[in-house]
mmCIF file of C-alpha atoms and ligand atoms in Angstrom:
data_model
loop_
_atom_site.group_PDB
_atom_site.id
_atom_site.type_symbol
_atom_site.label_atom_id
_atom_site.label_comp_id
_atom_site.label_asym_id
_atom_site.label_seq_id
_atom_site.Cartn_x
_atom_site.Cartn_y
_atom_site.Cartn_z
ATOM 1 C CA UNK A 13 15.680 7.043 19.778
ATOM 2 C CA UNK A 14 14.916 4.924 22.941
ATOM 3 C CA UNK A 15 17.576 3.428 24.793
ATOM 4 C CA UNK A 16 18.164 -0.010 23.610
ATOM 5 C CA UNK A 17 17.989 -2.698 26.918
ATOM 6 C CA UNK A 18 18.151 -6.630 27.190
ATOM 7 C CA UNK A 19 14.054 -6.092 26.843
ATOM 8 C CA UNK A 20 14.337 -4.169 23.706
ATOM 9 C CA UNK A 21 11.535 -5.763 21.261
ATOM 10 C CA UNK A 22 12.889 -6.135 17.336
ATOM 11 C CA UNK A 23 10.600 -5.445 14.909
ATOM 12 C CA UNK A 24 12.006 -4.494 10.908
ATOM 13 C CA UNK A 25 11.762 -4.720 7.879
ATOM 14 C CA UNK A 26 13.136 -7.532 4.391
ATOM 15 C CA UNK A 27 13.611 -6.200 1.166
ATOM 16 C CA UNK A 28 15.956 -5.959 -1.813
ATOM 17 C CA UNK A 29 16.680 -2.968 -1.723
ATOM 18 C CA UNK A 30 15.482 -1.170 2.005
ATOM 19 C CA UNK A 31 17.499 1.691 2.414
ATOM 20 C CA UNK A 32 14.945 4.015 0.857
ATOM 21 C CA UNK A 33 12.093 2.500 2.997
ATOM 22 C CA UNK A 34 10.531 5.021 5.223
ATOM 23 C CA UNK A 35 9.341 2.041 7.536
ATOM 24 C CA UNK A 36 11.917 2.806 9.785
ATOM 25 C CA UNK A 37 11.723 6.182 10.877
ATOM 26 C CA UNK A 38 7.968 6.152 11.090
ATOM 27 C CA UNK A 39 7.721 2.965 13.594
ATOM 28 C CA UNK A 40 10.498 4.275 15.702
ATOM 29 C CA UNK A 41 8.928 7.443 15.800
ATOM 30 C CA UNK A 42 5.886 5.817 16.957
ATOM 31 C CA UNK A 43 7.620 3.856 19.768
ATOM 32 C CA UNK A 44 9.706 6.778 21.147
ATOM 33 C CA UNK A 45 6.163 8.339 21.123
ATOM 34 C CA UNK A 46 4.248 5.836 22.826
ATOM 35 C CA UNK A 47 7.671 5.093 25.127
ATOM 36 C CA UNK A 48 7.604 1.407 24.165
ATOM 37 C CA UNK A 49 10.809 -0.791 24.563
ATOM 38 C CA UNK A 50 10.716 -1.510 20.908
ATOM 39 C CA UNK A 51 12.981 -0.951 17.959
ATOM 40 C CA UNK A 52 12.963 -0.832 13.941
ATOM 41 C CA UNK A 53 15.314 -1.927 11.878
ATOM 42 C CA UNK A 54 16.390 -2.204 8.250
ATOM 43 C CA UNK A 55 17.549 -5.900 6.761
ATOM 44 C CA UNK A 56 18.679 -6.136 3.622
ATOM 45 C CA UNK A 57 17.536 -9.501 2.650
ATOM 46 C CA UNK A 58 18.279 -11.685 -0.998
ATOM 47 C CA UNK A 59 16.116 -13.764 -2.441
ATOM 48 C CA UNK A 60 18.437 -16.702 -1.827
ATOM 49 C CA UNK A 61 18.501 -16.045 1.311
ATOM 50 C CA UNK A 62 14.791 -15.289 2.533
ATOM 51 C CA UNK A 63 14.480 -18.527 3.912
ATOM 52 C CA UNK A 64 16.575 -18.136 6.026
ATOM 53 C CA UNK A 65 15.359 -14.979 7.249
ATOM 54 C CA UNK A 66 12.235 -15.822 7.965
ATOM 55 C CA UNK A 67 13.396 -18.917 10.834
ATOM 56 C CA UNK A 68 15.672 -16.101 12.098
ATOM 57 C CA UNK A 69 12.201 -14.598 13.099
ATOM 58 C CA UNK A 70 11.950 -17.587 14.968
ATOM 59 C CA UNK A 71 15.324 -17.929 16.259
ATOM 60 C CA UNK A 72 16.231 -14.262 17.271
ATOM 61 C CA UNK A 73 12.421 -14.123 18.889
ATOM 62 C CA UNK A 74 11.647 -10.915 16.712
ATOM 63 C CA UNK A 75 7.880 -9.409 17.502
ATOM 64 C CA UNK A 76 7.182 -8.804 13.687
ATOM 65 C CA UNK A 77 8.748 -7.640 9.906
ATOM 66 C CA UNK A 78 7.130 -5.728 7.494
ATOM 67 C CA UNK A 79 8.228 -7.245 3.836
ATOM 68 C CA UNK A 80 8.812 -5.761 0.687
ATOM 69 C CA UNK A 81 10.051 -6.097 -3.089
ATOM 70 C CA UNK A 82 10.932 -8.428 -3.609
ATOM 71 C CA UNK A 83 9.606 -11.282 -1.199
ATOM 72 C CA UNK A 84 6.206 -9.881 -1.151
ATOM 73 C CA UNK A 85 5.009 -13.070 -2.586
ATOM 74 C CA UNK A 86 7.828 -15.183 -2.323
ATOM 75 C CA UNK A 87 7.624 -15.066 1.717
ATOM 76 C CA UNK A 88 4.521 -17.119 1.702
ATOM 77 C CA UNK A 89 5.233 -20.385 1.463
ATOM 78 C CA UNK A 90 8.119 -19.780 4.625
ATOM 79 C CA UNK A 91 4.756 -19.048 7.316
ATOM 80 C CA UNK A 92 2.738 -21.138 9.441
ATOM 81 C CA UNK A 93 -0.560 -19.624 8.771
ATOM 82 C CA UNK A 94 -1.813 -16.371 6.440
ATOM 83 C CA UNK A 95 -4.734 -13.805 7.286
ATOM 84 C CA UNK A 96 -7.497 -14.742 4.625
ATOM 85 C CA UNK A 97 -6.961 -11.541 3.103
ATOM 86 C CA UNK A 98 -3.245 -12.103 2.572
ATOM 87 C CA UNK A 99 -4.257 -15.521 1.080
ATOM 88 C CA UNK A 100 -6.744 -14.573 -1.096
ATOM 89 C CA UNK A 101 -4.619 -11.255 -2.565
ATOM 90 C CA UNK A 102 -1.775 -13.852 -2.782
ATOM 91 C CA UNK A 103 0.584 -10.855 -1.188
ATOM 92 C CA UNK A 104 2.122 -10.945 2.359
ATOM 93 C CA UNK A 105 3.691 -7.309 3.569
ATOM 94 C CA UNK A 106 3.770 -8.127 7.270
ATOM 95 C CA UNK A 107 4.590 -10.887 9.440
ATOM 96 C CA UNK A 108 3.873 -11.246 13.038
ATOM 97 C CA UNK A 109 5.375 -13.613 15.387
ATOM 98 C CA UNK A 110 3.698 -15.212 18.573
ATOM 99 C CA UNK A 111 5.607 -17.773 20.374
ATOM 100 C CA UNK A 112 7.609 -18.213 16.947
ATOM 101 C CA UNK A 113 4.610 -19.059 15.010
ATOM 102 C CA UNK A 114 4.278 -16.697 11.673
ATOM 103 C CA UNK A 115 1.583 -15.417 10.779
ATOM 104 C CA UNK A 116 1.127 -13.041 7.090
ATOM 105 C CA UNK A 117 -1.056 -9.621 7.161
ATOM 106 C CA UNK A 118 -1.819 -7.845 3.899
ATOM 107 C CA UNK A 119 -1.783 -4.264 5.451
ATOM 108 C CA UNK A 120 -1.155 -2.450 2.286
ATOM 109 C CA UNK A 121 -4.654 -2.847 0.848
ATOM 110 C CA UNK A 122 -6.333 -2.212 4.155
ATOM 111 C CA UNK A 123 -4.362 0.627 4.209
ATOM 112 C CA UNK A 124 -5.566 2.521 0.779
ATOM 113 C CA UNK A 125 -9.185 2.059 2.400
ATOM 114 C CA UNK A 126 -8.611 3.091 5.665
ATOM 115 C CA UNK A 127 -6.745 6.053 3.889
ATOM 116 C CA UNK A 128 -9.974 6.794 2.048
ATOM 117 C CA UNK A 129 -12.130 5.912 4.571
ATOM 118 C CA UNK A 130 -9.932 9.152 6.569
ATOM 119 C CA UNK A 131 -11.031 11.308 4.180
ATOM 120 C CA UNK A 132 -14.808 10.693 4.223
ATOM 121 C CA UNK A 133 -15.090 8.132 1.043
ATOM 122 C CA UNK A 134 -17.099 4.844 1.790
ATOM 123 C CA UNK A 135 -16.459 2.585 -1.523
ATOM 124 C CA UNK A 136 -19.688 0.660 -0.246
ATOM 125 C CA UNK A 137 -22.186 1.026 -3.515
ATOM 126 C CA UNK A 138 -19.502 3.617 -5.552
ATOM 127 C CA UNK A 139 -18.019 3.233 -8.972
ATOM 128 C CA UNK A 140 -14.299 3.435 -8.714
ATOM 129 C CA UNK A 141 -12.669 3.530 -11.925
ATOM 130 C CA UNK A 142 -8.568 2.153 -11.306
ATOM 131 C CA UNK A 143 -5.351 3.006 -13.635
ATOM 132 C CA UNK A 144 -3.431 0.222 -13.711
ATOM 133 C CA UNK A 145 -2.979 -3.714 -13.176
ATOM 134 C CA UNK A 146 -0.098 -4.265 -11.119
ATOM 135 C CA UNK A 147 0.956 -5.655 -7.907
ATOM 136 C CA UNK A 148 -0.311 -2.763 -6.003
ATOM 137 C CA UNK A 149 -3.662 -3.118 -8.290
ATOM 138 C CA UNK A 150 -4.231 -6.377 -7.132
ATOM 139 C CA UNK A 151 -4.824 -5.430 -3.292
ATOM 140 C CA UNK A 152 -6.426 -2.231 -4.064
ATOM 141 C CA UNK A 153 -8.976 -3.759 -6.663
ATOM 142 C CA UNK A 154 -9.695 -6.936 -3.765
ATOM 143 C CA UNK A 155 -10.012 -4.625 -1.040
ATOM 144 C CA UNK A 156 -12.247 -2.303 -3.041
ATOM 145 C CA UNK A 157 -14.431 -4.895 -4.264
ATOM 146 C CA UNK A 158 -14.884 -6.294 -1.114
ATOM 147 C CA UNK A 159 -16.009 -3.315 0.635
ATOM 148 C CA UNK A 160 -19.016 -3.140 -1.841
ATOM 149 C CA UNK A 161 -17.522 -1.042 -4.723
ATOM 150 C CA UNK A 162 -18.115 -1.703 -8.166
ATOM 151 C CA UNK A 163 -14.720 -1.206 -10.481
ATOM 152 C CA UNK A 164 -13.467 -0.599 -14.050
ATOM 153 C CA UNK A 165 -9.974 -1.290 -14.429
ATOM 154 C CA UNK A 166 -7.703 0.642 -17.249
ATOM 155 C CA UNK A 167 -4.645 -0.369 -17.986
ATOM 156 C CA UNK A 168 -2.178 0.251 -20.816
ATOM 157 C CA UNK A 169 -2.176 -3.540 -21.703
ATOM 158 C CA UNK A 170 -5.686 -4.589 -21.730
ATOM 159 C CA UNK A 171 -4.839 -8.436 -20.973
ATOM 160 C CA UNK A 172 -3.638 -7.966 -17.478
ATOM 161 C CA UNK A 173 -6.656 -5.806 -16.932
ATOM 162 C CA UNK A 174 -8.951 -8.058 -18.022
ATOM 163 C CA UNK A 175 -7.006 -11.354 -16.009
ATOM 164 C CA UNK A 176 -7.223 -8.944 -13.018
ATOM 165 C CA UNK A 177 -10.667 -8.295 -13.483
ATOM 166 C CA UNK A 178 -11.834 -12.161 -13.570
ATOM 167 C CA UNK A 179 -9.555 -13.046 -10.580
ATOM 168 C CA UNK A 180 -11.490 -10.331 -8.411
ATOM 169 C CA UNK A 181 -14.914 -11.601 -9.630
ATOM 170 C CA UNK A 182 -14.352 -15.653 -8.309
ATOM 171 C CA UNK A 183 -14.127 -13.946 -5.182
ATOM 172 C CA UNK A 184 -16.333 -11.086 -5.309
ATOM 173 C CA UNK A 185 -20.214 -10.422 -7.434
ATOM 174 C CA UNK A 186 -18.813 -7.404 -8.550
ATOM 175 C CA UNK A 187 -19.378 -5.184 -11.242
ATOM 176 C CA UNK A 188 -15.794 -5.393 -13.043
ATOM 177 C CA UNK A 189 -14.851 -3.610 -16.226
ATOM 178 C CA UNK A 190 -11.728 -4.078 -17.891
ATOM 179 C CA UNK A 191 -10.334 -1.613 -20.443
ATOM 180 C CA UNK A 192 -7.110 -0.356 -22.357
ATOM 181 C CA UNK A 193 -6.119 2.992 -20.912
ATOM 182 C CA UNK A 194 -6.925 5.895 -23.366
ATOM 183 C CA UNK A 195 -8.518 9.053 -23.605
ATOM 184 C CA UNK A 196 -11.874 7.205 -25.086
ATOM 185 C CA UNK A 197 -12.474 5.321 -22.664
ATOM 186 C CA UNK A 198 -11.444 7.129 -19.628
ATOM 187 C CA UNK A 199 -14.301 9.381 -20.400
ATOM 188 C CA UNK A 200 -16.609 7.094 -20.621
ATOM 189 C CA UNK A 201 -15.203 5.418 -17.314
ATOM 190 C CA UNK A 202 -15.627 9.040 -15.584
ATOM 191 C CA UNK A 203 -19.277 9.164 -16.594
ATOM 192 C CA UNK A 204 -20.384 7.173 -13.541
ATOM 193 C CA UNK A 205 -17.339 7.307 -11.440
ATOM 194 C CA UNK A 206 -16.956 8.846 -7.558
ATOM 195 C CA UNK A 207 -13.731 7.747 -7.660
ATOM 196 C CA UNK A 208 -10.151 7.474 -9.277
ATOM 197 C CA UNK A 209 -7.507 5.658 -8.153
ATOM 198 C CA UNK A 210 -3.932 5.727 -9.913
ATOM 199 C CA UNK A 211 -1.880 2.860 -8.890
ATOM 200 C CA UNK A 212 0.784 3.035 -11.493
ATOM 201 C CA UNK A 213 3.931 4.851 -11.360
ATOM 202 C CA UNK A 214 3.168 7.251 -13.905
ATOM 203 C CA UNK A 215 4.323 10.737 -12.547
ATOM 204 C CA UNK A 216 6.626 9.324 -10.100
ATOM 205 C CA UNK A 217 10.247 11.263 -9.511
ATOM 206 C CA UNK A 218 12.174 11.264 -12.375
ATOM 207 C CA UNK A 219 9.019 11.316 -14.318
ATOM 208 C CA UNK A 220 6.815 14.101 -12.528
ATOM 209 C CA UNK A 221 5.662 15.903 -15.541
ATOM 210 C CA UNK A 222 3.456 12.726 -16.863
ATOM 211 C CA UNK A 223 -0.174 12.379 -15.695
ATOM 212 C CA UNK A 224 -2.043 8.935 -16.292
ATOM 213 C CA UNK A 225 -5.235 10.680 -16.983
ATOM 214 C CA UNK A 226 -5.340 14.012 -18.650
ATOM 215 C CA UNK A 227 -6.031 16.883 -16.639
ATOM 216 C CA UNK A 228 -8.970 18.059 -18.756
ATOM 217 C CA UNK A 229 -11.134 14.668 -17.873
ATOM 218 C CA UNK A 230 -11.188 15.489 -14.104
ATOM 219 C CA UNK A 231 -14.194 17.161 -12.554
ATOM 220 C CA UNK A 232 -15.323 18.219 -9.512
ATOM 221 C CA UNK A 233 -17.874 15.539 -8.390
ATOM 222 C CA UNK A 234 -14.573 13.335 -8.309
ATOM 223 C CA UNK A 235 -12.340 12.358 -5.293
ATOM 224 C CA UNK A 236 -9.190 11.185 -6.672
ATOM 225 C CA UNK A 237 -6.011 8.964 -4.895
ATOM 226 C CA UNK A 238 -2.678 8.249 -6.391
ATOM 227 C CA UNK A 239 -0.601 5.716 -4.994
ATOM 228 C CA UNK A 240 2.875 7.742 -5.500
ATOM 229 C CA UNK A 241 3.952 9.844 -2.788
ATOM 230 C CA UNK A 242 7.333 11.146 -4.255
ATOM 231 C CA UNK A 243 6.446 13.916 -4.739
ATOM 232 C CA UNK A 244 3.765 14.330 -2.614
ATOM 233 C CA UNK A 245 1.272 16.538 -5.083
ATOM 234 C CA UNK A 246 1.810 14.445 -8.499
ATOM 235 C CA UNK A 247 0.481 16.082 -11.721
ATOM 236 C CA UNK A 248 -2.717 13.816 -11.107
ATOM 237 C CA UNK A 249 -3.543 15.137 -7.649
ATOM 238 C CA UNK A 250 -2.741 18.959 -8.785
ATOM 239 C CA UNK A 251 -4.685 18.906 -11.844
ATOM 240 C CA UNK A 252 -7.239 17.069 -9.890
ATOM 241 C CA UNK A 253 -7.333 19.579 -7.334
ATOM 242 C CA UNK A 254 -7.397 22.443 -9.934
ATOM 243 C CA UNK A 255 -10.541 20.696 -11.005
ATOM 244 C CA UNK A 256 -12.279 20.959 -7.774
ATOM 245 C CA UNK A 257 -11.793 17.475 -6.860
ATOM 246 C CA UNK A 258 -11.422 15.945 -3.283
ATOM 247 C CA UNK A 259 -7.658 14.413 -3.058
ATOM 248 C CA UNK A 260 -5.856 11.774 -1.099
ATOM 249 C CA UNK A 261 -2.205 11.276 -1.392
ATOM 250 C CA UNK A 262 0.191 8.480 -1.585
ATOM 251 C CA UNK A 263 1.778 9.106 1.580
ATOM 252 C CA UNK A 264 -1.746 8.408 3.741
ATOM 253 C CA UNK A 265 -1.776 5.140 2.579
ATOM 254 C CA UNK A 266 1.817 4.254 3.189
ATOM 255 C CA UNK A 267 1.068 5.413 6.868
ATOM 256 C CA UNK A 268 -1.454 3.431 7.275
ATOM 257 C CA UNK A 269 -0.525 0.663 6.064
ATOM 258 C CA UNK A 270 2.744 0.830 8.852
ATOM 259 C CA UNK A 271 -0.235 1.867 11.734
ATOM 260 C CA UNK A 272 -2.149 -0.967 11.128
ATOM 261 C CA UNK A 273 1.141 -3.568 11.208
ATOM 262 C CA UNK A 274 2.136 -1.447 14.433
ATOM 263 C CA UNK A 275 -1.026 -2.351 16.338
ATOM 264 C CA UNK A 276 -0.487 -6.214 15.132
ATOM 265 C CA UNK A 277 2.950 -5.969 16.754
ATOM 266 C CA UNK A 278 2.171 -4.172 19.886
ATOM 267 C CA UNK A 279 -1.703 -4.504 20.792
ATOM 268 C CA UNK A 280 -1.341 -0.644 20.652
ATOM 269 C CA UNK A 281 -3.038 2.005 18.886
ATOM 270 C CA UNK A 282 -0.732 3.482 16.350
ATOM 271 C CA UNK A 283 -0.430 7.440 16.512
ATOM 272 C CA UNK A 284 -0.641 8.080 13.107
ATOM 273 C CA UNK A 285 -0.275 11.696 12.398
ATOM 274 C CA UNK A 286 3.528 11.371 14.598
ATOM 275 C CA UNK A 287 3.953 8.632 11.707
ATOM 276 C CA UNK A 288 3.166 10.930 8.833
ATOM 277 C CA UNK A 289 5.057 13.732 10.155
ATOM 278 C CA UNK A 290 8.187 11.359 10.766
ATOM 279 C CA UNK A 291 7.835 10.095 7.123
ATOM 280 C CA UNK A 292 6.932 13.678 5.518
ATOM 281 C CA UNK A 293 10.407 14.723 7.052
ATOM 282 C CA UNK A 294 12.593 11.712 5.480
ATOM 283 C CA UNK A 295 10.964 12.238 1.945
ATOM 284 C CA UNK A 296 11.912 15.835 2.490
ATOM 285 C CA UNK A 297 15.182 15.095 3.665
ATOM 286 C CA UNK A 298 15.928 12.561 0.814
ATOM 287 C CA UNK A 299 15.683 15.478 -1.919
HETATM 288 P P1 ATR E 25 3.568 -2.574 -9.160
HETATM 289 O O1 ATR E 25 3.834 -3.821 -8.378
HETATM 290 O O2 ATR E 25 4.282 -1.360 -8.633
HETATM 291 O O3 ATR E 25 2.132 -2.314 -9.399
HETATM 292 P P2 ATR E 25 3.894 -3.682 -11.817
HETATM 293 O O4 ATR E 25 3.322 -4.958 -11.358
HETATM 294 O O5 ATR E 25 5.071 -3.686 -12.718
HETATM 295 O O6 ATR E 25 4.331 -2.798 -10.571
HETATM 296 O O7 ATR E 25 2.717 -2.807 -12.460
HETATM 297 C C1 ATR E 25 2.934 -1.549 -12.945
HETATM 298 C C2 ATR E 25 1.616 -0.977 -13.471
HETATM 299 O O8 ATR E 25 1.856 0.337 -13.977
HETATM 300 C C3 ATR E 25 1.052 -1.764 -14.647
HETATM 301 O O9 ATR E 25 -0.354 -1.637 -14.619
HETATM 302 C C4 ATR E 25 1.657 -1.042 -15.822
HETATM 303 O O10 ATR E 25 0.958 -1.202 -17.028
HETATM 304 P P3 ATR E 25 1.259 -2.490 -17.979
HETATM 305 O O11 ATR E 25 0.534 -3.652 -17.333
HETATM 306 O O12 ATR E 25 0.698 -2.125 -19.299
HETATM 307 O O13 ATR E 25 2.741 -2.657 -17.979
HETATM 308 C C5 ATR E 25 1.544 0.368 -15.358
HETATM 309 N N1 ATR E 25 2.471 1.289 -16.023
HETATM 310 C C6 ATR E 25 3.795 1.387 -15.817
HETATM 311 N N2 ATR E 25 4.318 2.335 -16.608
HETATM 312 C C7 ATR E 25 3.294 2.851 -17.336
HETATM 313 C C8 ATR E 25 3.170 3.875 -18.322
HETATM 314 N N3 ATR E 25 4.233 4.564 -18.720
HETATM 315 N N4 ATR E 25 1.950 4.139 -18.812
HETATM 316 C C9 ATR E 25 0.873 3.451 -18.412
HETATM 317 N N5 ATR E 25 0.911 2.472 -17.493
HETATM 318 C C10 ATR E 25 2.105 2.172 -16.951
#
């Protein structure tokens, strides 16, 4: 790591827990590569507490945090201003300070697209069909809407797919779907769809033998994303492949995401693939 001076720039990360957050190694990684005076670090933050943390921003003249579970939402009300993304997703995962005044980013969302957008997928005029209504739904369904796509949401309880659905369409004339998650209607999501994005947990370590979608609904014309990047190649993504279909892992997006906070913090372009290689060694080194 760079040598730590009185210039030293703080940058980090507040979440409950952190210590499995890859954030670290991939942003100091990227300022040992680009030799900037600039360091990463890990606070452990409660909820009782975030407050607090946020006018330490402020007070301690940090550059920037990235934020995660569980203040993503929480933080909000603690800033001066919020990116109209940010506002409209209702989700804050990075902060960035100038002169002490806070501004929120939504990076993760951006993130997933610029991920896809790597790989040669424009959601501009295609039918994505999405597992899943969560919190990382919610950004990947406004961000995908908003670049032009047209969406069916699945999701094992149909009410949060459907509440998920209508809060997209006040903001964007969308096609939406919503639908429970089965077999049925899977296949008759995958009748129009380019492309599938799991955003669920399904298949995550412990669980890596469970698929959201079975294998024998995947074709070829398909590209297909999963959010999980431990392990890298879920069931999904293998089965997917297996079926001929384009693939873009969990771990892309993750990188991105960090890149795009990076250049908010440093006016730099972040060199991504020295990120992905610093996070593909700590998930390799955490098994
Ligand atoms: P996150 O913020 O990570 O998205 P979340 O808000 O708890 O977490 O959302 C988890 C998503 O994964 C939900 O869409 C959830 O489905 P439900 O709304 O029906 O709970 C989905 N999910 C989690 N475990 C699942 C499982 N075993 N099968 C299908 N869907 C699952």
């Amino acid at each position: 790591m760079n040598q730590i001076t009185g210039k030293t720039r703080i940058c980090g990360i507040i979440g409950d827990p952190v210590e499995h957050s890859m954030s670290p190694v991939m942003h100091n990684a990227a300022f040992e590569a680009l030799g900037l005076d600039y360091v990463y670090l890990p606070f452990r933050v409660r909820g009782e507490e975030l407050k607090g943390a946020i006018n330490g921003i402020r007070a301690l003249n940090i550059v920037g945090l990235n934020v995660t579970i569980p203040h993503k939402m929480a933080v909000m009300p603690f800033l001066d201003k919020l990116d109209p993304l940010a506002e409209r997703m209702g989700v804050v995962n990075t902060i960035a300070s100038e002169n002490g005044e806070l501004t929120g980013y939504n990076t993760d969302a951006p993130g997933f697209l610029q991920a896809l957008r790597a790989q040669g997928i424009e959601p501009d005029g295609k039918s994505i069909v999405m597992i899943g209504a969560g919190g990382a739904a919610k950004g990947i369904s406004f961000i995908l809407a908003g670049a032009g796509a047209s969406l069916v949401i699945l999701n094992r309880t149909l009410s949060r797919a459907e509440e998920l659905a209508s809060q997209i369409a006040q903001y964007y004339h969308r096609k939406i779907a919503a639908m429970t998650l089965n077999e049925a209607n899977l296949k008759r999501a995958f009748e129009e769809a380019d492309v599938l994005v799991n955003t669920t947990s399904v298949g995550m370590v412990p669980d890596v033998d469970r698929t959201p979608v079975p294998g024998k609904l995947l074709n070829s014309h398909l590209a297909v994303s999963d959010i999980v990047y431990n392990p890298l190649e879920t069931r999904l993504l293998r089965e997917a492949k297996a079926a001929g279909a384009r693939t873009i892992d969990g771990l892309d997006m993750l990188v991105w995401q960090g890149a795009l906070a990076f250049e908010k913090w440093t006016g730099q372009k972040a060199p991504f693939e020295i990120m992905k290689q610093a996070a593909l060694k700590a998930l390799r080194n955490e098994k």
